[in-house]
Amino acid sequence: MDLYEYQGKELFAHYGIPVSDGGLAATPEEARVAAEELGGQVVVKAQVLTGGRGKAGGIKLAEDASEAEARARDILGMDIRGHVVRKVWIEKASEIAKEYYLSLTFDRGEKKPLFMFTTQGGVDIEEVAAEHPEALVRLHVDPRVGFQPFHGRRLTQEGGVADAGEAKQIQALAGKLYGCFVGSDALLCEMNPLIVTPAGEVRALDSKFTVDDNALYKHPHIAEMRDLEAYPPEERAAREKGVTYVKLDGEVGILGNGAGLVMSTLDVIAIVGGRPANFCDLGGGGSAEGVVDALEVITADPQVQSIFFNIFGGITRCDEVARGILQALEQIDIAQSIVVRLDGTNAEEGRRMLQEAAPPNLHTEPTMLDAARRAVELAGETVEVA
Ligand code: GDP
Ligand code: MN
């Protein structure tokens, strides 16, 4: 789960990492009040789950509260790379002497947290990595040992931080960042820029924060930070119903049971010249009710032109899946054609049930490849009609 800048900064502050004071606003009026409370110059920052907000015009300085209100009016409602700004973070403006970069991610290959640090911050870190790889310090921390003061010293020394006071603050901050990363089960904590003020104070000016979804049960406070409105309606419905759902770009909605089968179904659709619109994984078991939920989620995606149901019955019983499909067709209005391939446990029984009921927009095919061809064909027809 990705956090907004202001949420990441809240966690930073909790772990003792210096950040600027600020307040959240959903309207220009709230922005004015927040700016009044802070006093003086402020910066109005779009809160969206994407980077590059500054370049897109989503970050603006304001001299006083009435200017903050005006800037918030400009920024609220703005579309930044497909993300509509619904909230702004009003922060006490910082004076910037230098912009550095510091992050901590999890390196799966090494099975260790990985620090990255450079004094060439503020800009795209990918650019620094490509053009000045020598300027980017990479340092793993053995999780059995944890963060040690020498890690901090290596970051600043290898990064070429000349000023002793600055180096000391960055070393301390790195230790706190490690505590924050481990303590919140993060996968990424990034500050770009990490600034040095003209007075020599070091502070995180931006935050990018990703928490491991599988650890959210341990962190109710972080789990509550999820902004349901930031997700499309079908993703929201999937989450509520506990359905595994992933949105893609094409036209064929895909329903399968088990990650492996679903992945190969995506491949087969591509092989026969189609594109998946999304996929749902029913997982093992596949109760009739689960099938109804998944179909409801898939058909809520307006891009879906046809649906490919690919079931291999192991623990999942095909007759139970067939029952779910028929039940779903009774309960929800499904305009798209559905192509079903059932194989494995009780497949014959399942196919017989579907054939007997014979709903008009339901097709059964004997193999995965035949079914994929049919689904892609039917998606094409619907596209032409529409
Ligand atoms: P991003 O564009 O989404 O990465 O947003 P950032 O929070 O990193 O802000 C982008 C840039 O805006 C920073 O690199 C700074 O140069 C500038 N900026 C942000 N906050 C302040 C501030 O308080 N004072 C000043 N002078 N500039 C700021
Ligand atoms: Mn940034």
PDB file of C-alpha atoms and ligand atoms in Angstrom, residues 5 9 20 41-48 50-61 80-81 91-97 99-100 121-124 190-195 203 205-208, ligand 1:
ATOM      1  CA  GLU A   5       3.263  12.334   1.306  1.00  0.00           C
ATOM      2  CA  LYS A   9       5.694  12.277   6.918  1.00  0.00           C
ATOM      3  CA  SER A  20       8.147  20.508   8.474  1.00  0.00           C
ATOM      4  CA  GLN A  41       5.311  31.608   3.761  1.00  0.00           C
ATOM      5  CA  VAL A  42       3.861  28.170   3.022  1.00  0.00           C
ATOM      6  CA  VAL A  43       4.039  25.609   0.266  1.00  0.00           C
ATOM      7  CA  VAL A  44       0.835  24.098  -1.161  1.00  0.00           C
ATOM      8  CA  LYS A  45       1.401  20.479  -2.183  1.00  0.00           C
ATOM      9  CA  ALA A  46      -0.957  18.237  -4.181  1.00  0.00           C
ATOM     10  CA  GLN A  47      -1.517  14.911  -2.418  1.00  0.00           C
ATOM     11  CA  VAL A  48      -1.614  12.213  -5.090  1.00  0.00           C
ATOM     12  CA  THR A  50       2.349   9.598  -7.946  1.00  0.00           C
ATOM     13  CA  GLY A  51       5.628  11.504  -8.157  1.00  0.00           C
ATOM     14  CA  GLY A  52       6.713  14.441 -10.301  1.00  0.00           C
ATOM     15  CA  ARG A  53       4.097  16.710  -8.764  1.00  0.00           C
ATOM     16  CA  GLY A  54       6.405  19.715  -8.869  1.00  0.00           C
ATOM     17  CA  LYS A  55       6.955  19.440 -12.628  1.00  0.00           C
ATOM     18  CA  ALA A  56       3.206  19.011 -13.171  1.00  0.00           C
ATOM     19  CA  GLY A  57       2.447  22.276 -11.332  1.00  0.00           C
ATOM     20  CA  GLY A  58       1.099  20.544  -8.233  1.00  0.00           C
ATOM     21  CA  ILE A  59       3.502  22.241  -5.808  1.00  0.00           C
ATOM     22  CA  LYS A  60       3.418  26.013  -5.292  1.00  0.00           C
ATOM     23  CA  LEU A  61       4.847  28.477  -2.813  1.00  0.00           C
ATOM     24  CA  ILE A  80      -1.614  14.712 -12.305  1.00  0.00           C
ATOM     25  CA  ARG A  81      -0.817  11.688 -14.491  1.00  0.00           C
ATOM     26  CA  GLU A  91       3.425  23.065   4.823  1.00  0.00           C
ATOM     27  CA  LYS A  92       5.581  25.739   6.388  1.00  0.00           C
ATOM     28  CA  ALA A  93       7.944  26.740   3.564  1.00  0.00           C
ATOM     29  CA  SER A  94      11.561  25.665   3.927  1.00  0.00           C
ATOM     30  CA  GLU A  95      14.600  27.539   2.758  1.00  0.00           C
ATOM     31  CA  ILE A  96      16.722  25.196   0.717  1.00  0.00           C
ATOM     32  CA  ALA A  97      20.511  25.319   0.430  1.00  0.00           C
ATOM     33  CA  GLU A  99      18.857  18.893  -2.025  1.00  0.00           C
ATOM     34  CA  TYR A 100      20.012  15.350  -1.258  1.00  0.00           C
ATOM     35  CA  GLY A 121      18.923  14.858  -4.987  1.00  0.00           C
ATOM     36  CA  GLY A 122      15.819  16.767  -5.936  1.00  0.00           C
ATOM     37  CA  VAL A 123      15.818  15.410  -9.493  1.00  0.00           C
ATOM     38  CA  ASP A 124      14.850  12.012 -10.883  1.00  0.00           C
ATOM     39  CA  GLU A 190      12.209   7.553   0.229  1.00  0.00           C
ATOM     40  CA  MET A 191      12.980  11.219   0.819  1.00  0.00           C
ATOM     41  CA  ASN A 192      13.665  13.169  -2.357  1.00  0.00           C
ATOM     42  CA  PRO A 193      14.727  15.742  -1.526  1.00  0.00           C
ATOM     43  CA  LEU A 194      16.313  15.459   1.842  1.00  0.00           C
ATOM     44  CA  ILE A 195      17.224  19.103   2.299  1.00  0.00           C
ATOM     45  CA  ARG A 203      15.035  17.649   7.041  1.00  0.00           C
ATOM     46  CA  LEU A 205      11.013  17.612   2.413  1.00  0.00           C
ATOM     47  CA  ASP A 206       9.166  14.857   0.558  1.00  0.00           C
ATOM     48  CA  SER A 207       8.143  11.305   1.378  1.00  0.00           C
ATOM     49  CA  LYS A 208       7.390   8.257  -0.694  1.00  0.00           C
TER      50      LYS A 208
HETATM   51  P1  GDP B   1       7.655  15.938  -6.225  1.00  0.00           P
HETATM   52  O1  GDP B   1       7.803  16.876  -7.375  1.00  0.00           O
HETATM   53  O2  GDP B   1       6.382  15.146  -6.329  1.00  0.00           O
HETATM   54  O3  GDP B   1       8.835  15.076  -6.020  1.00  0.00           O
HETATM   55  O4  GDP B   1       7.458  16.850  -4.905  1.00  0.00           O
HETATM   56  P2  GDP B   1       8.519  17.416  -3.829  1.00  0.00           P
HETATM   57  O5  GDP B   1       7.859  17.446  -2.520  1.00  0.00           O
HETATM   58  O6  GDP B   1       9.806  16.696  -3.919  1.00  0.00           O
HETATM   59  O7  GDP B   1       8.728  18.915  -4.297  1.00  0.00           O
HETATM   60  C1  GDP B   1       9.300  19.210  -5.540  1.00  0.00           C
HETATM   61  C2  GDP B   1      10.225  20.369  -5.414  1.00  0.00           C
HETATM   62  O8  GDP B   1       9.536  21.514  -4.940  1.00  0.00           O
HETATM   63  C3  GDP B   1      11.344  20.149  -4.407  1.00  0.00           C
HETATM   64  O9  GDP B   1      12.432  19.433  -4.960  1.00  0.00           O
HETATM   65  C4  GDP B   1      11.703  21.568  -4.045  1.00  0.00           C
HETATM   66  O10 GDP B   1      12.632  22.084  -4.978  1.00  0.00           O
HETATM   67  C5  GDP B   1      10.379  22.325  -4.183  1.00  0.00           C
HETATM   68  N1  GDP B   1       9.840  22.543  -2.838  1.00  0.00           N
HETATM   69  C6  GDP B   1       9.035  21.733  -2.106  1.00  0.00           C
HETATM   70  N2  GDP B   1       8.807  22.230  -0.891  1.00  0.00           N
HETATM   71  C7  GDP B   1       9.513  23.384  -0.807  1.00  0.00           C
HETATM   72  C8  GDP B   1       9.711  24.363   0.226  1.00  0.00           C
HETATM   73  O11 GDP B   1       9.224  24.250   1.367  1.00  0.00           O
HETATM   74  N3  GDP B   1      10.486  25.426  -0.089  1.00  0.00           N
HETATM   75  C9  GDP B   1      11.073  25.575  -1.307  1.00  0.00           C
HETATM   76  N4  GDP B   1      11.827  26.635  -1.519  1.00  0.00           N
HETATM   77  N5  GDP B   1      10.916  24.675  -2.290  1.00  0.00           N
HETATM   78  C10 GDP B   1      10.152  23.586  -2.045  1.00  0.00           C
END
